[in-house]
Coordinates of C-alpha atoms in Angstrom, one line a residue:
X1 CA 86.8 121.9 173.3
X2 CA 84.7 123.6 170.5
X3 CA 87.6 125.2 169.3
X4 CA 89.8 122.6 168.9
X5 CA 88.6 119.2 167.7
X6 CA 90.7 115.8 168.3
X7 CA 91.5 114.6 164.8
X8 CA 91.9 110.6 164.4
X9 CA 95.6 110.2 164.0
X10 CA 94.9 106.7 162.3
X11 CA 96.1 106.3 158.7
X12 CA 93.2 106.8 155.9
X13 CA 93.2 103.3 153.9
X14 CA 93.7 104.1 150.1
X15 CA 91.1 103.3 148.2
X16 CA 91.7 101.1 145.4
X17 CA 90.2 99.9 142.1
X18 CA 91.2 96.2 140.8
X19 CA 91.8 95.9 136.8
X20 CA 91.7 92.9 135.6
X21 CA 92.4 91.2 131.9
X22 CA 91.2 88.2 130.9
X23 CA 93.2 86.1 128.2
X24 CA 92.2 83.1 128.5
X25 CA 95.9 81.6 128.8
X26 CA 96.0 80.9 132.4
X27 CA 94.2 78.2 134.6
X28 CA 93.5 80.6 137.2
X29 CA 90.5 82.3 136.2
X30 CA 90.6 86.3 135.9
X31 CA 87.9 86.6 138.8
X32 CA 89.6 84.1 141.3
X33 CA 93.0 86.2 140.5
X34 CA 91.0 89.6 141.4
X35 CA 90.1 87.8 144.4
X36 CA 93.8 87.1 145.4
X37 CA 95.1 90.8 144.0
X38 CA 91.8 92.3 146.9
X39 CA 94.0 90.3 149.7
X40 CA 97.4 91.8 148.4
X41 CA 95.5 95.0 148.3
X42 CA 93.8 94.7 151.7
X43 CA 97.2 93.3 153.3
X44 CA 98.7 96.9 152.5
X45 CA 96.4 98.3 153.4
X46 CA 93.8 99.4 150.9
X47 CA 90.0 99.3 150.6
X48 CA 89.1 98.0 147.4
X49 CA 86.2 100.0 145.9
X50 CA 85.6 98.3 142.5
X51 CA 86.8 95.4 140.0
X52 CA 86.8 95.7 136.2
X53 CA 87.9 93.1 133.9
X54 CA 87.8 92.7 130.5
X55 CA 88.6 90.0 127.6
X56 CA 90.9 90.5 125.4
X57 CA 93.0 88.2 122.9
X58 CA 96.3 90.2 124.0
X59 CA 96.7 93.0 125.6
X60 CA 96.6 97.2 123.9
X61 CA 100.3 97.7 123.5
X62 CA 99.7 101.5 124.5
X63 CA 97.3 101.1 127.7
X64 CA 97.1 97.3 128.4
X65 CA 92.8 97.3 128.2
X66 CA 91.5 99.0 125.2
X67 CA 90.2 102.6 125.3
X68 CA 86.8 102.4 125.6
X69 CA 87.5 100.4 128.8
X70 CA 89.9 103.3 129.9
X71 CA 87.1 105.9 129.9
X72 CA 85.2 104.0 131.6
X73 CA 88.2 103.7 134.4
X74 CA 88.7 107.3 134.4
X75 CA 84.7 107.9 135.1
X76 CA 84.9 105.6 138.0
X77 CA 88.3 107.1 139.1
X78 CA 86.5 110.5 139.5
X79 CA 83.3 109.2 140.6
X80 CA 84.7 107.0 143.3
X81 CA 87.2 109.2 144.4
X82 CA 90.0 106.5 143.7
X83 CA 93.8 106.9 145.0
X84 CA 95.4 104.0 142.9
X85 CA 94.6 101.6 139.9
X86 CA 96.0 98.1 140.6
X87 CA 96.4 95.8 137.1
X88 CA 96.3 92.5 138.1
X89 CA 99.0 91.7 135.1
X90 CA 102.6 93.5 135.1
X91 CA 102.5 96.7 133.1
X92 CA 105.2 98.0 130.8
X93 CA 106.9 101.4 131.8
X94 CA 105.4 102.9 128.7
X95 CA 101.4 101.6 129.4
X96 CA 102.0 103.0 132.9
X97 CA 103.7 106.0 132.1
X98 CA 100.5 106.4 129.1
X99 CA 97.8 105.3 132.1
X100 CA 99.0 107.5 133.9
X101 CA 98.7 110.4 131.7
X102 CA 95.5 109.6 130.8
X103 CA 93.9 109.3 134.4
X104 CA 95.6 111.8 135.6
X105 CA 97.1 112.9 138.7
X106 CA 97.1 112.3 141.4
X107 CA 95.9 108.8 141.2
X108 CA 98.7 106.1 141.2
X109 CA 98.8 103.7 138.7
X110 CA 100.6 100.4 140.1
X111 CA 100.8 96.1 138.5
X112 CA 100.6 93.2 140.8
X113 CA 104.5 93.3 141.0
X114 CA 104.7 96.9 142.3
X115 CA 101.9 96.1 145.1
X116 CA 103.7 92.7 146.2
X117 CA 107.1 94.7 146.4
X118 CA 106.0 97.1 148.5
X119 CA 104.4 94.2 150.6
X120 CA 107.5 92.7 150.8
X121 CA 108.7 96.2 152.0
X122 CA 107.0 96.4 154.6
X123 CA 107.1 92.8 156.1
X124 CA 110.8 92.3 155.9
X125 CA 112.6 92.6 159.2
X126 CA 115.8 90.8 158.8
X127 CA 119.0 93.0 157.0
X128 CA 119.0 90.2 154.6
X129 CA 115.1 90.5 153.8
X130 CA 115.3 93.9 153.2
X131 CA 118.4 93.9 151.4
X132 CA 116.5 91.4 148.4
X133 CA 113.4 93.4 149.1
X134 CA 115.4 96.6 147.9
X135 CA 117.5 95.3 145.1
X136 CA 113.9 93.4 143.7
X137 CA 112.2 97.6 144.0
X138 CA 115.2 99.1 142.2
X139 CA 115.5 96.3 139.5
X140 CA 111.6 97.2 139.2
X141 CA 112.0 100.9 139.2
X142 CA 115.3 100.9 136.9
X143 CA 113.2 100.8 133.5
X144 CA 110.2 103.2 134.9
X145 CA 112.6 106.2 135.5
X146 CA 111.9 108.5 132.3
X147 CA 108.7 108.7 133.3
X148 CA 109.6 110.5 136.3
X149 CA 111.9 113.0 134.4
X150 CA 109.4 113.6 131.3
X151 CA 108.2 117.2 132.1
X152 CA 112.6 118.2 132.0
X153 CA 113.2 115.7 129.1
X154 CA 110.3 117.9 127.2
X155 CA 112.1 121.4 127.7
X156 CA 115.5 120.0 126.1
X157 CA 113.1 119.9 123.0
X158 CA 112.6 123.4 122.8
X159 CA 115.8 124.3 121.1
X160 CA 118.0 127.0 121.6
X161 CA 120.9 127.7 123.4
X162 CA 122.2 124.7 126.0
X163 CA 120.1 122.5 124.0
X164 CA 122.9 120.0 123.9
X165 CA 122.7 119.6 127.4
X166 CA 118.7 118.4 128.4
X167 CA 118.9 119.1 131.8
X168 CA 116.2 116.2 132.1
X169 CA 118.2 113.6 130.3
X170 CA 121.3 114.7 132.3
X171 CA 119.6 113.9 135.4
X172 CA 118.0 111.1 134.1
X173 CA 121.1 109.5 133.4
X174 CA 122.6 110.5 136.8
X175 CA 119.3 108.7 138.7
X176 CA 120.7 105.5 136.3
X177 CA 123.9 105.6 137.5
X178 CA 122.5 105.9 141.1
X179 CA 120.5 103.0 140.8
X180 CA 122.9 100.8 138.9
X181 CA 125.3 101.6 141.9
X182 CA 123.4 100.5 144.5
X183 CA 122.0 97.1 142.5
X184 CA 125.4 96.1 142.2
X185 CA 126.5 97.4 145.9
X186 CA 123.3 95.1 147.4
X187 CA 124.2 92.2 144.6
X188 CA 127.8 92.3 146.2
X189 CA 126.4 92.1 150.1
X190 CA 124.0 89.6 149.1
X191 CA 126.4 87.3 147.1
X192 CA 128.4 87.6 150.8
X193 CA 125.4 87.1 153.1
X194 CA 124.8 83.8 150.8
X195 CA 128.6 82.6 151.1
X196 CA 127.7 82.7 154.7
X197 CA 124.9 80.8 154.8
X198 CA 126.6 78.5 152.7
X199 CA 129.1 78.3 155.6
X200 CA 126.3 77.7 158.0
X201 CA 124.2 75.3 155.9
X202 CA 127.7 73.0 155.4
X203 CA 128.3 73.2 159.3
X204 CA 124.6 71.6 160.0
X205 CA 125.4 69.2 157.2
X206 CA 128.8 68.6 158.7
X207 CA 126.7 68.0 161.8
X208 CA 124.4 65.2 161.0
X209 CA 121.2 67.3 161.6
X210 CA 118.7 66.3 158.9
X211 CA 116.6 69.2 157.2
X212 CA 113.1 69.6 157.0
X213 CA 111.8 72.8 154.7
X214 CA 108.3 74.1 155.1
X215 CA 106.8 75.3 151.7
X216 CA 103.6 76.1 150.8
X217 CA 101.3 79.3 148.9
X218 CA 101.1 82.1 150.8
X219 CA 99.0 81.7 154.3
X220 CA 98.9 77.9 154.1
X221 CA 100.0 77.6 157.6
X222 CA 103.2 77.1 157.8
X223 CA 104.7 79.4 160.8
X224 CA 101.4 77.9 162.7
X225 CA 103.3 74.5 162.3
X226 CA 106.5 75.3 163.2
X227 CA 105.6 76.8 166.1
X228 CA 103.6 73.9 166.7
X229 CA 106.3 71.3 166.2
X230 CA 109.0 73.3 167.7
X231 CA 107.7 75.5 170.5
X232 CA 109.0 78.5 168.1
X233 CA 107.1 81.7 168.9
X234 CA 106.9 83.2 164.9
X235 CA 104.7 85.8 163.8
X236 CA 101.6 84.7 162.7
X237 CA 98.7 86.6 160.8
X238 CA 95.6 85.7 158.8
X239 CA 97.1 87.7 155.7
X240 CA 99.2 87.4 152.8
X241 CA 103.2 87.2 153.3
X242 CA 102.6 87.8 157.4
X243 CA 106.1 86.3 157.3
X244 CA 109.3 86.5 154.4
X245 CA 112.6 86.1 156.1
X246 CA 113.3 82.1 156.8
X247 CA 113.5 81.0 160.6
X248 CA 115.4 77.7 161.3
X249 CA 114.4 75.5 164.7
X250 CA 115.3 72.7 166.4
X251 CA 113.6 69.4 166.9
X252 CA 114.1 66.0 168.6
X253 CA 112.2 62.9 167.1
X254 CA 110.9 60.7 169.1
X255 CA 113.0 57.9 168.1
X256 CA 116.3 60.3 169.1
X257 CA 117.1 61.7 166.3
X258 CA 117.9 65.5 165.8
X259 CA 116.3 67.8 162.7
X260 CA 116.1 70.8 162.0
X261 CA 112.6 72.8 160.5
X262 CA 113.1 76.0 158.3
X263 CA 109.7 78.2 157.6
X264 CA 110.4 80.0 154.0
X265 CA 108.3 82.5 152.2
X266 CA 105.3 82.1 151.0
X267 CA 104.6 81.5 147.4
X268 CA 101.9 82.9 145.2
X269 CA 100.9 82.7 141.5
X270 CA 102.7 85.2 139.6
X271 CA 105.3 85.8 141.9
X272 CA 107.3 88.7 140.3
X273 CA 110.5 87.1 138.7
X274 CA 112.9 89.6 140.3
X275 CA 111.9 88.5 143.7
X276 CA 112.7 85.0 143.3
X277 CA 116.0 86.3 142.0
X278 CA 116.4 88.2 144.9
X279 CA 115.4 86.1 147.2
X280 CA 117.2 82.6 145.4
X281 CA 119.9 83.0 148.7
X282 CA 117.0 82.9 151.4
X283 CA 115.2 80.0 149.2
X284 CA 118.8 77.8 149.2
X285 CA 117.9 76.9 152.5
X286 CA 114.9 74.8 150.8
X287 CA 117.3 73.6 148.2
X288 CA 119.8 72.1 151.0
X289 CA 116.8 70.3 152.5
X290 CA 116.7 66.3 152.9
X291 CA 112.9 66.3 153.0
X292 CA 110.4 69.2 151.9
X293 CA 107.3 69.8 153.3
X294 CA 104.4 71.3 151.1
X295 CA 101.8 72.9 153.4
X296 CA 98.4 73.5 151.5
X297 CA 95.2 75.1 153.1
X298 CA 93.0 72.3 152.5
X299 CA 90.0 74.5 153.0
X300 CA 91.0 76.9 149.9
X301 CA 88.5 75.6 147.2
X302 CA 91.9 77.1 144.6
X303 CA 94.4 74.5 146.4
X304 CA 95.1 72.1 143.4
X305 CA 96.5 75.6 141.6
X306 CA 97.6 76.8 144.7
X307 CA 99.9 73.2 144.7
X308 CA 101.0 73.9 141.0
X309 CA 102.2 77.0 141.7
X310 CA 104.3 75.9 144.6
X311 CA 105.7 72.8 142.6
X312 CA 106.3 75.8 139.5
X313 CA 108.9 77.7 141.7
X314 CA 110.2 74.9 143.4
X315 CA 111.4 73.8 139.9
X316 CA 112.5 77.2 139.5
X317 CA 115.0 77.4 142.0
X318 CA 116.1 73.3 141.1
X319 CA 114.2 71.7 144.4
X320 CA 112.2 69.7 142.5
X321 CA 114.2 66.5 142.8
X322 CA 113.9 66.8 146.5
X323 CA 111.6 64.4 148.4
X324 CA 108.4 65.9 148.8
X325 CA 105.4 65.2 151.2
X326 CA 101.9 66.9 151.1
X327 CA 100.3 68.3 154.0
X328 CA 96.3 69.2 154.3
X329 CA 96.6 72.2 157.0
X330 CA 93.0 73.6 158.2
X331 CA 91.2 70.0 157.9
X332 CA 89.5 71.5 161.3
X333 CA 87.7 74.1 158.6
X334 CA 86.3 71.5 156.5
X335 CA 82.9 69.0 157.0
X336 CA 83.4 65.3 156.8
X337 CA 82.7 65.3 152.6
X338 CA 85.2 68.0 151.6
X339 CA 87.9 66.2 153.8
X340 CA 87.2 62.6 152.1
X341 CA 87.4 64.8 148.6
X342 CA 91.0 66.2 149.6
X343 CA 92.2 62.8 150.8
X344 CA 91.5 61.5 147.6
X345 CA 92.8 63.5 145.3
X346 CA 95.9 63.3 148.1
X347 CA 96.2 59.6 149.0
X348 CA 99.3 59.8 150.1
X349 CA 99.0 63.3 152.2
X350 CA 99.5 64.0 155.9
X351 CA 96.4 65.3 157.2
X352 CA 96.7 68.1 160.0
X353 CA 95.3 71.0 161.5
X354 CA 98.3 73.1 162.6
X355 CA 96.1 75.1 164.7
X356 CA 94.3 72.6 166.7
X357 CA 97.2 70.1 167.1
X358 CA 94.9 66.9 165.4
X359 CA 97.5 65.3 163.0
X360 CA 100.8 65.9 164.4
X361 CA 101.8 62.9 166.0
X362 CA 101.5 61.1 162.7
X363 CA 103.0 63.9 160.6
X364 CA 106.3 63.5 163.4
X365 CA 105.7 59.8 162.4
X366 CA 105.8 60.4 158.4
X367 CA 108.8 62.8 159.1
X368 CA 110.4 59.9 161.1
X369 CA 110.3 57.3 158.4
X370 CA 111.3 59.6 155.8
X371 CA 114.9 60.3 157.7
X372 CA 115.2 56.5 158.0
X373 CA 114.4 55.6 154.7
X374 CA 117.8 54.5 153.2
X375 CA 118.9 53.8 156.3
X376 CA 120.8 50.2 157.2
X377 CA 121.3 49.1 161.0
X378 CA 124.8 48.5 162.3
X379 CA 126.6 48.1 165.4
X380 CA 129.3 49.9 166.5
X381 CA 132.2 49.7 168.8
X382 CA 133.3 54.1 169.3
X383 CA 136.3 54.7 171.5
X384 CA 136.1 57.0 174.5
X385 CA 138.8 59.2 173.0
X386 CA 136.0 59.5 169.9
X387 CA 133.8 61.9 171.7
X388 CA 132.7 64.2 168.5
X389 CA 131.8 61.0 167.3
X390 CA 130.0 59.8 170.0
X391 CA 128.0 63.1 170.0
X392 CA 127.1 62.6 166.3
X393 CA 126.1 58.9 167.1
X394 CA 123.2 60.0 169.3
X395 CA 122.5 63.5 167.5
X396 CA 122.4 61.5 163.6
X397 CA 121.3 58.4 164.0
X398 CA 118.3 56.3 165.9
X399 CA 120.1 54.5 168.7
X400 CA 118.1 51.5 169.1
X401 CA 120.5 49.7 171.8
X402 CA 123.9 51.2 173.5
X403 CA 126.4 49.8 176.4
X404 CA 129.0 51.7 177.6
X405 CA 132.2 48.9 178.1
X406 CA 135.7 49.1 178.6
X407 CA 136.6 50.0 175.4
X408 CA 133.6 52.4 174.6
X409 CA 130.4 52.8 173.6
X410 CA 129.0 49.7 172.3
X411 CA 126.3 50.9 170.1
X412 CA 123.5 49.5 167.4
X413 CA 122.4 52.1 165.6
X414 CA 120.2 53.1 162.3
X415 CA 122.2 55.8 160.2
X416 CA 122.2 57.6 156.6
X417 CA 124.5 56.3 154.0
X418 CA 126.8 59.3 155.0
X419 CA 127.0 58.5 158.5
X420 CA 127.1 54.9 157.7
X421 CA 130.2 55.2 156.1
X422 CA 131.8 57.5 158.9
X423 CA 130.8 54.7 161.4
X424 CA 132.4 51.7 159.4
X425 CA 135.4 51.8 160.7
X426 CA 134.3 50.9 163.7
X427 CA 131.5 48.3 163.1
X428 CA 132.0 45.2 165.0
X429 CA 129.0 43.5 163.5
X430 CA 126.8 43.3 159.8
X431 CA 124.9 46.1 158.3
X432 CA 121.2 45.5 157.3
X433 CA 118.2 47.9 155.6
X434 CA 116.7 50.5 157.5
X435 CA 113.6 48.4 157.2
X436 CA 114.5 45.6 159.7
X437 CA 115.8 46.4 163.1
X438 CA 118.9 44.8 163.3
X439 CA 118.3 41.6 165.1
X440 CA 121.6 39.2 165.9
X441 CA 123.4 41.8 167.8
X442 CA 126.4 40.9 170.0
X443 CA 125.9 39.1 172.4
X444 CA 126.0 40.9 176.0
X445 CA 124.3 44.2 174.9
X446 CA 121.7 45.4 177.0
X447 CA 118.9 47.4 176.2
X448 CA 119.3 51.5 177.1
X449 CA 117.6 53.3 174.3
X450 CA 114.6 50.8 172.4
X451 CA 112.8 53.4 170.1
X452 CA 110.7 51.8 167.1
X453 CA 108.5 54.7 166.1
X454 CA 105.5 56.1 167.7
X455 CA 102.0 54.8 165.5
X456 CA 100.9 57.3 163.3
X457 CA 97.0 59.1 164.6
X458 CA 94.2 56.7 164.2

């Protein structure tokens, strides 16, 4: 055994140092946004070995912090033995083709952007994830590709014979070509993947179900509540983006009625621009919901910012006209002070704890009243030879009485405005709001479903 020693096969974490600039333009201060680049950095698996910020008024066109600051990174790059610089702000292909130069190699220089993508990269399972995961790297990587042709672009400006044709800038071009290609090749399957779901999303609508859509920042909770509410069995991890392709589940209401719940990505502030591009199909599914649910992590002392940047990309893919209702997750991780603080500045919030289970009878309730809001009460006479119709009766709306006679299914129902409509031809009695429960029914009917809600948690 002295001649041959077991070597640990487990992979070395890189060791990383944070670079931060201050500018004094955004709410989130630069330390608390260091704090959320070490998760990103930690979630792919780095060790984070120092933090530098700086304050600047904007940032050094040529190396984004000025260059007394860079000398200082490169001593600490030696000194610490560091693999890769993280900026906490997106870089421009020239500051990181110049950074790089300066530091040397073979220490990686890498923005925010670059370490969420290759996150993203490494989290996305479904052929649809990783298809918007690649086309967000290569829309990234398009503009950065001299950079990795600059030592052959340099020998075409030698002169001489062949000069005319830089081997460098040939190949350069060719690698442009490449990449154009295959942006528009995963554009194309993308564009059909969302025609699909369109198809999908219009065959639940065409259905009746109601949509719920989870949202929230980034380990808020959310795959921990659906698989609370539904039974589901989604991953779930204390870490950034444990989970980016959407997951869609069933769920019957107590009062009858049918909905479905569809966990989305996780948000976070700064969220690269090409990823919500690219991933605008997957996020239709929150834009085709009746009622959004924002999931915060009601112990995160950041969650008011944490809330603005959710509501920022919800009005960046047009979902912020959709009904929205706040939900304090972790209230198990605060004390009995902080959770009176968050229900203040939340009055109208759901308070849960996903993990723990306290909270989700009245959330069911809150979900409840929202799908009857707009509601009216009618009864209904369906013929037997009506059986899609009959299905959608008991799947759409909240059957409060039904009697099967002669002539069909005598039923008094609450139902949307939609469904409402479909049922009118057959109404053998008056409509009223949602907000009464239809008393004055024919006469005769007998009781077989009487749902009024379950009470919300004391």
């Amino acid at each position: 055994m002295g001649r041959f020693r077991p070597q640990s096969t487990a992979p070395v974490p890189e060791r990383a140092i944070l670079v931060g600039v201050d500018l004094g333009r955004s709410e989130w201060g630069v330390e608390e946004s260091l704090a959320e680049l070490a998760r990103l950095a930690e979630t792919d698996g780095a060790e984070v070995v120092l933090t530098m910020t700086q304050r600047l008024d904007a940032p050094v066109p040529k190396t984004f912090i000025g260059k007394g600051k860079v000398e200082e990174l490169c001593s600490y790059v030696r000194n610490l033995d560091a693999d890769v610089v993280i900026f906490d702000d997106e870089l421009t292909p020239s500051q990181q083709a110049n950074l790089e130069k300066i530091v040397g190699e073979p220490v990686k220089i890498i923005d925010r952007t670059a370490l969420i993508l290759d996150i993203f990269g490494v989290h996305a399972k479904t052929h649809e994830g990783r298809l918007q995961v690649q086309l967000a790297q290569l829309q990234y990587v398009l503009p950065r590709l001299r950079g990795m042709w600059s030592h052959l672009v340099g020998e075409q400006t030698r002169g001489g014979i062949g000069s005319r044709f830089g081997q460098g800038e040939s190949q350069l071009e060719v690698d442009r070509r490449l990449v154009r290609s295959r942006i528009s090749t995963l554009r194309r399957e993308l564009e059909r993947l969302e025609r699909r779901r369109g198809v999908q999303s219009k065959a639940r609508w065409d259905s009746g179900v109601w949509r719920v859509a989870l949202v929230g920042y980034t380990n808020a909770g959310k795959s921990t509540l659906l698989n609370r509410l539904t039974g589901a069995d989604v991953y779930v991890r204390d870490e950034l983006f444990a989970t980016l392709d959407p997951t869609t589940r069933a769920l019957e209401l107590e009062e009858g009625r049918k909905i479905t719940l569809t966990d989305t990505v996780g948000f976070i502030q700064k969220l690269p621009t090409m990823l919500v591009e690219s991933f605008k199909s997957t996020l239709a599914e929150v834009r085709a919901a009746d009622l959004i649910l924002l999931v915060v992590d009601a112990s995160d002392p950041h969650r008011e910012l944490e809330i603005e940047a959710v509501r920022s990309v919800l009005a960046d893919i047009d979902a912020a006209e959709i009904r929205c209702v706040t939900v304090l997750n972790k209230a198990d991780l605060l004390d009995e002070e902080e959770l009176r603080a968050a229900t203040l500045a939340h009055p109208d919030a759901q308070v849960i704890s996903a993990r723990e289970g306290t909270g989700i009878r009245g959330l069911l309730y809150r979900v409840a009243r929202e799908a009857a809001s707009g509601s009216v009460t009618v009864t209904v006479l369906v013929p037997y030879e009506k059986g899609l119709l009959m299905k959608m009766v008991h799947e759409r709306c909240q059957v409060m009485r039904e009697r099967y006679v002669q002539e069909g299914l005598l039923a008094t129902v609450k139902a949307d405005e939609r469904m409402a409509r479909t049922l009118a031809p057959y109404a053998v009695g008056g409509q009223e709001s949602g907000e009464e429960h239809g008393e004055g029914q024919q006469d005769g009917l007998v009781d077989h479903v009487d749902h009024e809600g379950v009470a919300p948690d004391e």
